[in-house]
Coordinates of C-alpha atoms in Angstrom, one line a residue:
M1 CA 0.0 0.0 0.0
S2 CA 1.4 3.4 -1.0
L3 CA 1.9 6.0 1.9
V4 CA 1.8 8.9 -0.6
Q5 CA -1.5 10.7 -0.8
P6 CA -2.9 12.1 -4.1
S7 CA -2.3 15.9 -4.7
S8 CA -6.1 16.6 -4.7
V9 CA -6.4 15.1 -1.2
R10 CA -3.5 17.1 0.1
A11 CA -4.9 20.3 -1.2
K12 CA -8.3 19.8 0.5
K13 CA -6.6 19.0 3.8
A14 CA -4.4 22.1 3.6
I15 CA -7.3 24.4 3.0
R16 CA -9.4 22.9 6.0
T17 CA -6.5 23.3 8.4
V18 CA -6.0 27.0 7.7
G19 CA -9.7 27.7 8.2
Q20 CA -9.9 25.9 11.5
N21 CA -6.9 27.9 12.9
Y22 CA -8.5 31.1 11.8
Q23 CA -11.8 30.3 13.3
A24 CA -10.2 29.4 16.7
W25 CA -8.4 32.7 16.9
S26 CA -11.5 34.6 15.9
L27 CA -13.6 32.9 18.6
L28 CA -10.9 33.6 21.2
A29 CA -10.8 37.2 20.3
F30 CA -14.6 37.5 20.4
L31 CA -14.8 36.0 23.8
S32 CA -12.0 38.3 25.1
I33 CA -13.9 41.3 23.8
V34 CA -17.1 40.1 25.4
M35 CA -15.4 39.4 28.7
V36 CA -13.5 42.7 28.8
G37 CA -16.7 44.5 27.7
G38 CA -18.7 42.8 30.4
I39 CA -16.2 43.6 33.1
G40 CA -16.0 47.2 31.9
W41 CA -19.8 47.5 31.8
R42 CA -20.1 46.0 35.3
L43 CA -17.4 48.4 36.6
G44 CA -19.2 51.3 35.0
Y45 CA -22.5 50.1 36.4
L46 CA -21.1 49.8 39.9
Q47 CA -19.3 53.1 39.8
L48 CA -22.2 55.0 38.2
A49 CA -25.6 53.4 38.7
E50 CA -24.9 51.9 42.2
A51 CA -22.3 54.4 43.4
E52 CA -24.6 55.8 46.0
K53 CA -25.6 52.4 47.3
H54 CA -22.0 51.3 47.8
N55 CA -20.9 54.6 49.2
L56 CA -23.6 54.1 51.8
Q57 CA -22.4 50.6 52.6
A58 CA -18.9 51.9 52.9
E59 CA -20.1 54.7 55.2
S60 CA -22.0 52.2 57.3
N61 CA -18.9 50.2 57.8
R62 CA -17.0 53.1 59.2
I63 CA -19.8 55.2 60.7
R64 CA -21.2 54.1 64.0
L65 CA -24.7 55.3 65.2
I66 CA -25.0 55.5 69.0
P67 CA -28.7 56.3 69.8
K68 CA -29.7 57.9 73.1
L69 CA -33.0 57.3 74.7
P70 CA -34.9 60.5 75.6
V71 CA -35.5 61.3 79.3
R72 CA -39.1 60.4 80.0
G73 CA -41.4 63.2 81.3
N74 CA -42.0 63.5 85.0
I75 CA -45.4 62.9 86.6
F76 CA -46.6 65.0 89.5
D77 CA -49.7 65.0 91.8
R78 CA -52.1 68.0 91.9
Q79 CA -49.8 69.8 94.4
G80 CA -46.6 69.3 92.4
R81 CA -45.3 66.4 94.4
L82 CA -43.3 63.9 92.4
L83 CA -45.0 60.6 91.5
A84 CA -42.7 59.3 88.7
S85 CA -39.3 60.5 87.3
S86 CA -36.1 59.2 85.8
R87 CA -32.8 58.3 87.4
L88 CA -29.4 57.6 85.9
S89 CA -28.4 54.0 85.7
H90 CA -25.7 51.9 84.1
S91 CA -26.6 49.6 81.2
V92 CA -24.6 47.2 79.1
F93 CA -24.8 47.2 75.3
L94 CA -23.3 45.1 72.5
W95 CA -22.4 46.2 68.9
P96 CA -22.7 42.9 67.0
R97 CA -20.8 44.2 63.9
V98 CA -17.6 44.8 66.0
A99 CA -17.9 41.8 68.3
K100 CA -15.5 39.1 67.1
R101 CA -17.2 35.8 66.1
D102 CA -14.4 33.8 67.6
D103 CA -14.9 35.4 71.0
W104 CA -18.8 35.4 70.9
F105 CA -19.3 32.1 72.6
Q106 CA -17.1 33.0 75.6
T107 CA -18.5 36.6 75.7
R108 CA -22.1 35.3 75.7
Q109 CA -21.2 32.8 78.4
R110 CA -19.6 35.4 80.6
L111 CA -22.5 37.9 80.1
S112 CA -24.9 35.2 81.1
Q113 CA -23.0 34.6 84.3
I114 CA -22.6 38.2 85.2
L115 CA -26.1 39.3 84.4
T116 CA -27.9 36.1 85.4
I117 CA -29.6 36.0 82.0
P118 CA -29.9 32.8 80.1
E119 CA -27.5 32.6 77.1
A120 CA -30.5 31.8 74.8
E121 CA -32.2 35.1 75.8
I122 CA -29.0 37.1 75.1
Q123 CA -28.6 35.4 71.7
K124 CA -32.3 36.1 70.9
L125 CA -31.6 39.8 71.4
I126 CA -28.7 39.7 69.0
D127 CA -30.6 37.6 66.4
K128 CA -33.5 40.1 66.4
Q129 CA -31.2 42.9 65.3
G130 CA -28.8 41.0 63.2
R131 CA -25.0 41.0 63.3
N132 CA -24.6 43.8 60.7
V133 CA -26.6 46.4 62.7
N134 CA -24.7 49.7 63.2
T135 CA -26.4 50.5 66.5
L136 CA -25.9 49.3 70.0
V137 CA -28.1 46.5 71.2
P138 CA -29.2 46.9 74.9
I139 CA -28.6 43.7 76.9
A140 CA -29.4 44.7 80.4
R141 CA -30.3 47.8 82.4
S142 CA -30.0 48.9 86.1
L143 CA -26.7 47.1 86.7
T144 CA -25.5 46.6 90.2
P145 CA -22.0 47.9 91.2
A146 CA -20.6 44.3 91.1
Q147 CA -22.0 43.8 87.6
I148 CA -20.5 47.1 86.4
T149 CA -17.1 46.1 87.7
A150 CA -17.2 42.7 86.2
L151 CA -18.4 44.0 82.8
A152 CA -15.7 46.7 82.8
E153 CA -13.1 44.0 83.1
L154 CA -14.8 41.9 80.4
S155 CA -15.1 44.8 78.0
S156 CA -11.4 45.6 78.2
D157 CA -10.6 42.6 76.0
R158 CA -13.9 42.1 74.2
D159 CA -14.6 44.4 71.2
G160 CA -18.2 45.7 70.8
L161 CA -19.1 45.4 74.5
E162 CA -19.8 48.7 76.3
V163 CA -21.2 49.9 79.6
D164 CA -22.9 53.2 79.4
I165 CA -25.2 55.5 81.5
E166 CA -28.8 56.1 80.6
A167 CA -32.0 57.3 82.3
V168 CA -34.4 54.7 83.6
R169 CA -37.8 55.1 85.2
N170 CA -38.1 55.7 89.0
Y171 CA -41.1 55.7 91.2
P172 CA -40.1 57.3 94.5
N173 CA -43.2 56.2 96.4
K174 CA -42.7 52.6 95.3
D175 CA -46.1 50.8 95.2
I176 CA -48.2 53.9 96.1
A177 CA -50.5 54.7 93.1
A178 CA -49.0 51.8 91.1
H179 CA -52.3 51.1 89.3
I180 CA -52.7 54.8 88.4
L181 CA -49.1 55.3 87.2
G182 CA -48.6 51.9 85.7
Y183 CA -45.0 51.0 84.6
T184 CA -42.6 51.1 81.7
G185 CA -40.8 48.2 80.0
E186 CA -38.9 47.3 76.9
I187 CA -41.0 47.2 73.8
T188 CA -42.3 43.7 72.9
D189 CA -42.0 42.1 69.4
K190 CA -45.8 42.7 68.9
E191 CA -45.6 46.3 69.9
L192 CA -42.5 46.9 67.8
G193 CA -44.3 45.6 64.8
E194 CA -47.2 48.0 65.4
L195 CA -45.1 51.1 66.4
R196 CA -42.0 50.8 64.2
S197 CA -43.4 53.4 61.8
Q198 CA -43.6 55.9 64.7
G199 CA -39.9 55.7 65.3
Y200 CA -39.8 52.9 67.9
R201 CA -36.9 50.4 67.8
L202 CA -35.8 47.3 69.6
G203 CA -34.7 48.0 73.1
D204 CA -37.0 51.0 73.3
V205 CA -38.8 51.7 76.6
I206 CA -42.6 52.1 76.4
G207 CA -45.5 52.6 78.9
Q208 CA -47.1 49.3 79.5
M209 CA -50.0 50.2 81.9
G210 CA -51.8 53.1 83.6
V211 CA -50.9 56.7 82.9
E212 CA -47.5 55.6 81.5
A213 CA -49.3 53.8 78.7
A214 CA -52.3 56.2 78.3
F215 CA -50.0 59.2 77.9
E216 CA -47.1 57.4 76.1
K217 CA -47.0 59.9 73.3
E218 CA -46.6 62.9 75.7
L219 CA -44.2 61.3 78.1
R220 CA -41.9 59.6 75.6
G221 CA -39.9 62.4 74.1
E222 CA -37.7 62.1 71.0
W223 CA -34.6 60.0 70.4
G224 CA -31.3 61.6 70.0
G225 CA -27.8 60.2 69.5
F226 CA -24.5 60.8 67.8
Q227 CA -22.3 59.5 65.0
I228 CA -18.6 58.5 65.4
E229 CA -16.1 57.3 62.8
V230 CA -14.4 54.0 63.6
D231 CA -11.5 52.1 62.1
G232 CA -11.5 48.6 60.8
S233 CA -11.4 47.1 64.3
G234 CA -14.3 49.3 65.5
K235 CA -12.2 51.7 67.5
A236 CA -13.5 55.3 67.6
I237 CA -11.5 57.8 65.6
R238 CA -13.6 61.0 65.8
A239 CA -17.1 62.3 66.5
L240 CA -19.0 63.4 63.4
G241 CA -22.1 65.0 64.8
S242 CA -24.9 64.7 67.4
K243 CA -28.6 65.3 68.0
R244 CA -29.8 66.1 71.5
A245 CA -32.6 63.8 72.7
R246 CA -35.8 65.8 73.4
P247 CA -37.2 65.0 76.9
G248 CA -40.8 64.0 77.3
Q249 CA -43.6 66.3 78.5
D250 CA -44.2 66.5 82.2
L251 CA -47.7 65.7 83.4
Q252 CA -49.7 66.9 86.4
L253 CA -52.4 64.6 87.6
T254 CA -55.6 65.3 89.7
I255 CA -54.3 62.8 92.3
D256 CA -53.6 64.1 95.8
L257 CA -50.7 62.1 97.1
N258 CA -51.7 62.5 100.8
V259 CA -55.2 61.2 100.1
Q260 CA -53.8 58.4 97.9
K261 CA -51.5 57.3 100.8
A262 CA -54.4 57.4 103.2
A263 CA -56.5 55.3 100.9
E264 CA -53.6 52.8 100.4
A265 CA -53.2 52.5 104.2
A266 CA -57.0 52.2 104.8
L267 CA -57.3 49.3 102.4
G268 CA -54.2 47.7 103.8
N269 CA -53.8 44.1 102.8
R270 CA -57.4 43.5 101.9
K271 CA -58.2 42.6 98.3
G272 CA -60.3 45.3 96.8
A273 CA -60.2 49.0 95.8
I274 CA -60.8 52.5 97.1
V275 CA -61.7 55.4 94.8
A276 CA -62.0 59.1 95.8
I277 CA -63.2 61.7 93.4
N278 CA -64.4 65.3 93.4
P279 CA -68.2 64.9 92.8
N280 CA -68.4 68.3 91.1
T281 CA -65.6 68.1 88.6
G282 CA -64.9 64.4 88.2
E283 CA -61.2 64.8 89.3
V284 CA -59.8 61.6 90.7
L285 CA -58.2 62.3 94.0
A286 CA -57.2 58.7 94.8
L287 CA -57.5 55.3 93.2
V288 CA -56.2 52.2 95.0
S289 CA -56.3 48.5 94.0
R290 CA -55.0 45.6 96.0
P291 CA -53.0 43.4 95.7
S292 CA -50.5 45.9 94.2
F293 CA -46.9 45.9 92.9
D294 CA -43.8 48.0 92.9
P295 CA -43.4 49.5 89.4
N296 CA -39.6 50.0 90.0
I297 CA -39.1 46.3 89.4
F298 CA -39.6 46.9 85.7
S299 CA -36.7 49.3 85.5
S300 CA -34.5 46.3 84.7
R301 CA -35.1 43.3 82.6
I302 CA -37.5 40.8 84.2
S303 CA -37.1 37.1 83.4
P304 CA -40.2 35.1 82.2
K305 CA -40.0 33.1 85.5
I306 CA -40.2 36.2 87.7
W307 CA -43.0 37.7 85.5
K308 CA -45.0 34.4 86.0
E309 CA -44.5 34.5 89.7
L310 CA -45.7 38.1 89.9
Q311 CA -48.9 37.4 88.0
S312 CA -49.7 34.3 90.1
K313 CA -50.1 36.3 93.4
D314 CA -53.8 37.1 93.2
H315 CA -53.4 39.0 90.0
P316 CA -51.7 42.2 91.3
F317 CA -51.8 43.9 87.8
V318 CA -55.6 43.8 87.7
N319 CA -57.0 47.2 88.5
R320 CA -59.9 46.3 90.7
A321 CA -61.1 49.9 90.8
L322 CA -62.0 49.6 87.1
R323 CA -63.4 46.0 87.2
G324 CA -67.1 45.0 87.5
F325 CA -68.7 43.5 90.7
P326 CA -72.3 43.3 92.0
P327 CA -72.8 46.8 93.6
A328 CA -75.2 45.4 96.2
S329 CA -77.3 47.9 98.3
T330 CA -75.3 50.9 97.2
F331 CA -77.4 50.5 94.0
K332 CA -80.6 51.4 95.9
I333 CA -79.8 55.0 95.0
V334 CA -80.7 54.2 91.4
T335 CA -83.8 52.1 92.4
A336 CA -85.1 55.0 94.5
T337 CA -84.5 57.4 91.7
A338 CA -86.3 55.2 89.2
G339 CA -89.2 54.8 91.6
I340 CA -89.8 58.5 92.1
E341 CA -88.9 59.7 88.6
S342 CA -91.1 57.1 87.0
G343 CA -94.2 58.6 88.7
K344 CA -95.2 55.2 90.0
F345 CA -94.3 56.3 93.6
S346 CA -94.3 59.7 95.2
P347 CA -91.4 61.1 97.2
K348 CA -93.7 60.6 100.3
S349 CA -94.6 57.0 99.5
V350 CA -94.6 54.6 102.5
L351 CA -94.5 50.8 102.0
Q352 CA -94.8 48.0 104.5
T353 CA -91.6 45.9 104.7
Y354 CA -91.5 42.2 105.5
G355 CA -89.1 39.4 106.5
S356 CA -89.6 38.1 103.0
L357 CA -91.8 38.4 99.8
N358 CA -92.9 35.7 97.4
I359 CA -92.6 37.2 93.9
G360 CA -93.2 35.0 90.9
G361 CA -93.0 31.9 92.9
T362 CA -89.6 32.8 94.4
V363 CA -89.0 33.9 98.0
F364 CA -86.9 37.0 98.3
R365 CA -85.8 37.8 101.9
D366 CA -84.9 40.9 103.7
W367 CA -81.3 41.0 105.0
N368 CA -82.5 41.1 108.7
G369 CA -85.1 38.3 108.2
A370 CA -87.8 40.3 109.9
G371 CA -88.4 43.5 107.9
F372 CA -88.6 47.1 109.4
G373 CA -92.3 47.9 109.4
P374 CA -93.6 50.8 107.3
L375 CA -90.9 52.9 105.7
G376 CA -90.6 55.8 103.3
F377 CA -87.7 56.2 100.8
A378 CA -85.4 57.9 103.3
G379 CA -86.0 55.3 106.0
A380 CA -85.6 52.5 103.5
L381 CA -82.2 53.8 102.5
Q382 CA -81.3 54.4 106.2
W383 CA -82.0 50.7 107.1
S384 CA -81.3 49.3 103.6
S385 CA -84.6 47.4 103.5
D386 CA -84.5 44.9 100.8
T387 CA -88.2 44.2 100.7
F388 CA -89.0 47.9 100.3
F389 CA -86.8 48.1 97.2
Y390 CA -88.2 44.8 95.9
Q391 CA -91.6 46.4 95.7
I392 CA -90.1 49.6 94.0
G393 CA -88.3 47.5 91.4
K394 CA -91.4 45.4 90.7
G395 CA -93.6 48.5 90.6
V396 CA -91.5 50.4 88.0
G397 CA -90.7 47.3 85.9
G398 CA -87.5 46.1 84.3
P399 CA -87.2 48.5 81.3
T400 CA -87.6 51.6 83.5
L401 CA -85.1 50.4 86.1
I402 CA -82.6 49.4 83.4
D403 CA -83.1 52.8 81.7
W404 CA -82.2 54.6 84.9
T405 CA -79.3 52.3 85.5
R406 CA -77.8 53.3 82.2
K407 CA -78.5 57.0 82.8
Y408 CA -76.4 56.7 86.0
G409 CA -73.5 55.5 83.8
F410 CA -73.6 51.8 84.4
G411 CA -72.9 49.4 81.5
K412 CA -70.5 51.7 79.7
K413 CA -67.0 53.1 80.4
T414 CA -66.7 56.2 82.5
G415 CA -64.4 57.9 80.1
I416 CA -61.3 57.9 82.4
E417 CA -58.1 58.0 80.5
L418 CA -57.2 54.4 81.4
K419 CA -59.7 53.1 78.9
S420 CA -57.8 50.0 77.9
E421 CA -58.0 48.7 81.5
E422 CA -61.5 49.8 82.3
S423 CA -64.5 47.4 82.2
K424 CA -67.9 48.5 81.0
G425 CA -69.5 46.4 83.7
L426 CA -72.9 44.8 82.9
V427 CA -76.4 46.0 82.7
A428 CA -78.4 43.0 81.5
D429 CA -81.7 43.2 79.8
D430 CA -84.1 40.8 77.9
T431 CA -81.9 40.9 74.8
W432 CA -78.8 40.0 76.8
K433 CA -80.5 37.2 78.7
Q434 CA -82.1 35.7 75.5
K435 CA -78.7 35.7 73.8
N436 CA -76.6 34.4 76.7
L437 CA -79.0 32.2 78.6
K438 CA -81.8 31.5 76.1
L439 CA -84.3 32.7 78.6
A440 CA -86.7 35.7 78.8
W441 CA -86.3 38.5 81.3
S442 CA -88.4 37.8 84.4
V443 CA -89.9 39.9 87.3
G444 CA -87.4 38.0 89.5
D445 CA -84.5 39.5 87.5
T446 CA -85.9 43.0 88.1
V447 CA -86.3 42.3 91.8
N448 CA -82.8 41.0 92.1
M449 CA -81.5 44.0 90.2
S450 CA -83.4 46.4 92.5
I451 CA -80.9 45.7 95.3
G452 CA -77.8 45.5 93.1
Q453 CA -77.6 41.8 92.6
G454 CA -78.4 39.4 89.8
F455 CA -76.7 40.1 86.5
L456 CA -75.7 43.6 87.4
Q457 CA -72.0 44.5 87.6
A458 CA -70.3 47.8 88.3
S459 CA -66.8 49.0 89.1
P460 CA -65.9 51.0 92.2
L461 CA -65.2 54.0 89.9
Q462 CA -68.7 53.7 88.4
V463 CA -70.2 53.4 91.9
A464 CA -68.3 56.6 92.8
V465 CA -69.8 58.3 89.8
M466 CA -73.3 57.1 91.0
F467 CA -72.7 58.7 94.5
S468 CA -71.7 61.9 92.8
V469 CA -75.2 62.4 91.3
P470 CA -77.0 63.1 94.6
A471 CA -73.9 64.8 96.0
N472 CA -73.6 67.4 93.2
G473 CA -77.3 68.0 92.5
G474 CA -78.1 65.6 89.7
Y475 CA -75.1 65.6 87.4
L476 CA -73.3 62.6 85.9
V477 CA -69.5 63.4 86.0
K478 CA -66.7 62.1 83.8
P479 CA -63.8 61.0 86.0
H480 CA -60.4 62.0 84.8
L481 CA -56.7 61.9 85.9
L482 CA -55.1 64.7 84.0
K483 CA -55.3 68.1 85.6
S484 CA -57.3 70.4 83.4
K485 CA -58.1 74.0 83.1
E486 CA -61.3 73.2 81.2
P487 CA -64.6 74.6 82.7
V488 CA -66.6 72.3 85.0
S489 CA -69.3 72.0 82.3
K490 CA -67.0 69.9 80.2
W491 CA -66.8 67.2 82.8
R492 CA -70.5 66.7 83.7
K493 CA -74.0 66.6 82.3
S494 CA -77.4 66.9 84.0
L495 CA -79.7 63.9 84.4
N496 CA -82.7 66.2 84.8
I497 CA -83.6 64.6 88.1
K498 CA -86.4 66.5 90.0
P499 CA -85.4 68.5 93.0
E500 CA -87.8 66.5 95.3
T501 CA -86.1 63.3 94.2
L502 CA -82.7 64.6 95.0
K503 CA -83.9 65.9 98.3
V504 CA -85.2 62.4 99.3
L505 CA -82.0 60.8 98.2
R506 CA -79.9 63.2 100.3
Q507 CA -82.1 62.8 103.3
G508 CA -81.8 59.0 103.2
L509 CA -78.1 59.0 102.7
R510 CA -77.6 61.4 105.6
A511 CA -79.8 59.2 107.8
V512 CA -77.6 56.2 107.0
V513 CA -74.7 57.9 108.7
N514 CA -76.7 59.6 111.5
A515 CA -78.5 56.5 112.7
G516 CA -78.4 53.7 110.2
T517 CA -75.9 51.2 108.7
G518 CA -73.1 53.8 108.2
K519 CA -72.7 55.1 111.7
A520 CA -68.9 54.6 111.5
L521 CA -68.8 57.8 109.4
N522 CA -70.6 59.7 112.2
S523 CA -67.4 61.1 113.5
P524 CA -66.3 64.5 114.8
T525 CA -63.0 64.2 112.8
I526 CA -64.8 65.0 109.6
P527 CA -67.7 67.3 108.6
P528 CA -71.2 65.8 108.5
A529 CA -71.2 63.0 106.0
S530 CA -73.7 60.9 104.0
G531 CA -73.3 57.4 102.6
K532 CA -74.6 53.9 101.9
S533 CA -73.4 50.5 102.7
G534 CA -73.6 47.3 100.6
T535 CA -73.0 43.6 101.0
A536 CA -73.1 41.4 97.9
E537 CA -73.5 37.7 97.9
A538 CA -70.5 36.2 95.9
P539 CA -70.6 32.4 96.3
P540 CA -68.6 30.2 96.7
G541 CA -66.4 32.9 98.4
A542 CA -67.2 35.3 101.2
N543 CA -69.4 38.3 100.5
H544 CA -68.2 41.4 98.7
I545 CA -68.4 44.6 100.9
W546 CA -69.1 48.2 99.9
F547 CA -69.4 51.6 101.4
G548 CA -69.7 54.8 99.5
G549 CA -70.1 58.3 101.0
Y550 CA -69.6 62.0 100.5
A551 CA -68.9 65.0 102.7
P552 CA -69.8 67.7 103.7
S553 CA -73.4 66.6 103.3
D554 CA -74.7 70.1 102.6
K555 CA -71.9 71.0 100.1
P556 CA -70.0 67.9 99.1
E557 CA -66.4 68.2 98.1
I558 CA -65.3 64.5 98.0
V559 CA -66.9 61.1 97.3
V560 CA -65.1 58.0 98.6
V561 CA -66.0 54.4 97.7
A562 CA -64.4 51.4 99.4
F563 CA -64.8 47.9 98.1
G564 CA -63.6 44.6 99.5
E565 CA -63.5 41.5 97.2
H566 CA -64.6 38.5 99.2
E567 CA -63.7 40.5 102.4
G568 CA -67.1 40.1 104.2
K569 CA -66.0 37.2 106.4
D570 CA -66.2 39.4 109.6
G571 CA -69.1 41.7 108.7
G572 CA -70.8 43.8 106.1
G573 CA -70.0 47.0 104.3
G574 CA -71.0 49.2 107.2
K575 CA -68.7 47.5 109.6
I576 CA -65.6 46.9 107.4
A577 CA -65.7 49.3 104.4
A578 CA -67.2 52.4 106.2
P579 CA -64.1 52.8 108.5
M580 CA -61.9 52.8 105.3
V581 CA -63.9 55.7 103.9
L582 CA -63.6 57.6 107.2
R583 CA -59.8 57.4 107.1
V584 CA -59.6 58.7 103.6
M585 CA -62.0 61.6 104.4
E586 CA -60.0 62.4 107.5
A587 CA -56.8 62.8 105.4
Y588 CA -58.6 65.0 102.9
F589 CA -60.2 67.3 105.5
N590 CA -57.2 67.5 107.8
A591 CA -55.1 68.8 105.0
K592 CA -57.6 71.6 104.5
K593 CA -57.4 72.8 108.1
P594 CA -55.4 76.0 108.6
P595 CA -52.2 75.5 110.5
A596 CA -52.5 76.0 114.2
K597 CA -51.3 79.5 115.4
P598 CA -48.2 79.4 117.6
V599 CA -48.8 79.9 121.3
K600 CA -47.4 83.2 122.4

């Protein structure tokens, strides 16, 4: 076989080889142009189109934002005495961007030991913000001297860990007025989601209850802070600028600290509430709920375990002054009003009272089991005769009694600023009973309601508003906590009660103290007073006890209502609650006495 190829074959092979080499170089040149062009286009895009974005990223790497919480506004009583303020305290912060990842495990472990906070909780705080955040993340507030020393030593060799001074909330009177003032605490995840658009951020402090929550916008103030330039390791190089935090607005309340303290002492360790208001203006002079708490405990971080323990102690965060309970015989003020105003009974009506009455097949007894003989309205209030008011309730009928109950402000919120904590109470009617119990309203329901029992529920504050009606001449007042320069007319409206009805009510309430169930208030230590007791059945526990009163009887300045939840083990409202009212009134009127003249 010959190894020499024909010339035609060699020519074709030569032509194909040259073409292939040319195509390869062309392809390589094309790819090079594309790549260089792509890189150039990308560089141009980064330098031009995204220049601002990357400049900001570079700035964020070297500019550190150190926010400063504003100082929260102070809260004062009506005389300018301090109820809530701010104090300086040491807090520990972490800057995740600077903290070295290699050291984080040991840092977190030591922080947990020093602060007695679980490591998982510390890690959760960092995870919420993210490691690239440029602001300080608060880890703990209100550090002890021992913690400050230990953290100073730790921060000396741990980048991103700082101890700084900031203002935290302080309540100089501890648990006094706790349910009025409320407390502040770090913003929750839910609250942050709702309030982020208003400038709130993780670690922010916010009002969580009471006046602190109701007036959060006024008390909060405005964030400040400053910027510093840092090097690659996070060390400060120079300050770039600052914005002063704007402090919150100071508030003056209607509360009288002396009256508040007297009410706190009068209630003592009993579970319940005391409310004192000006019956003419609706100004709240004192508002106490027991059990209570010290709001200062929230100035530092509270563990879930401690929070659970606090809540388990008879619900100390429930404001019993704003929660509904059966008002018992204090409600006979409303029944008497309905009886006379309806025209079914005259102011001079006299009814025979009995040991019991059979109404609609049910036996309704009087509290003394014997009755009081014939009584008029004033006498029936004086002795709190149940069978008298059974007859009044039955006589006016359910719709009329319910209508007057609502006119007196029951079944709706009073309008006090603590609206998120206030209960409307309950004024049941046929519609309510049909919906909830699948039963029609009966005469027995009206009879029960006539003495403040059955489905009726009212808060101590609502009962104080009720007592204000006969005290001020027939006006329904709107209780409020913020001191106001508004005219009295803004805070009350007339119920258009006839003068003869008001006269009967005031005669009866004065007789209660003079010679009836409220003789504990018949004391020379206060001006002549008027009032009404109440004892509500509350099975399976002991009875609830009530006493409400006002003084002076001829020109009332103060209404006080005392309530004891299941505190009727040793007696009724006249025996246990009336002395509480007396102590509060003594504090109020003693403060009004002119100072004694020095003996020459």
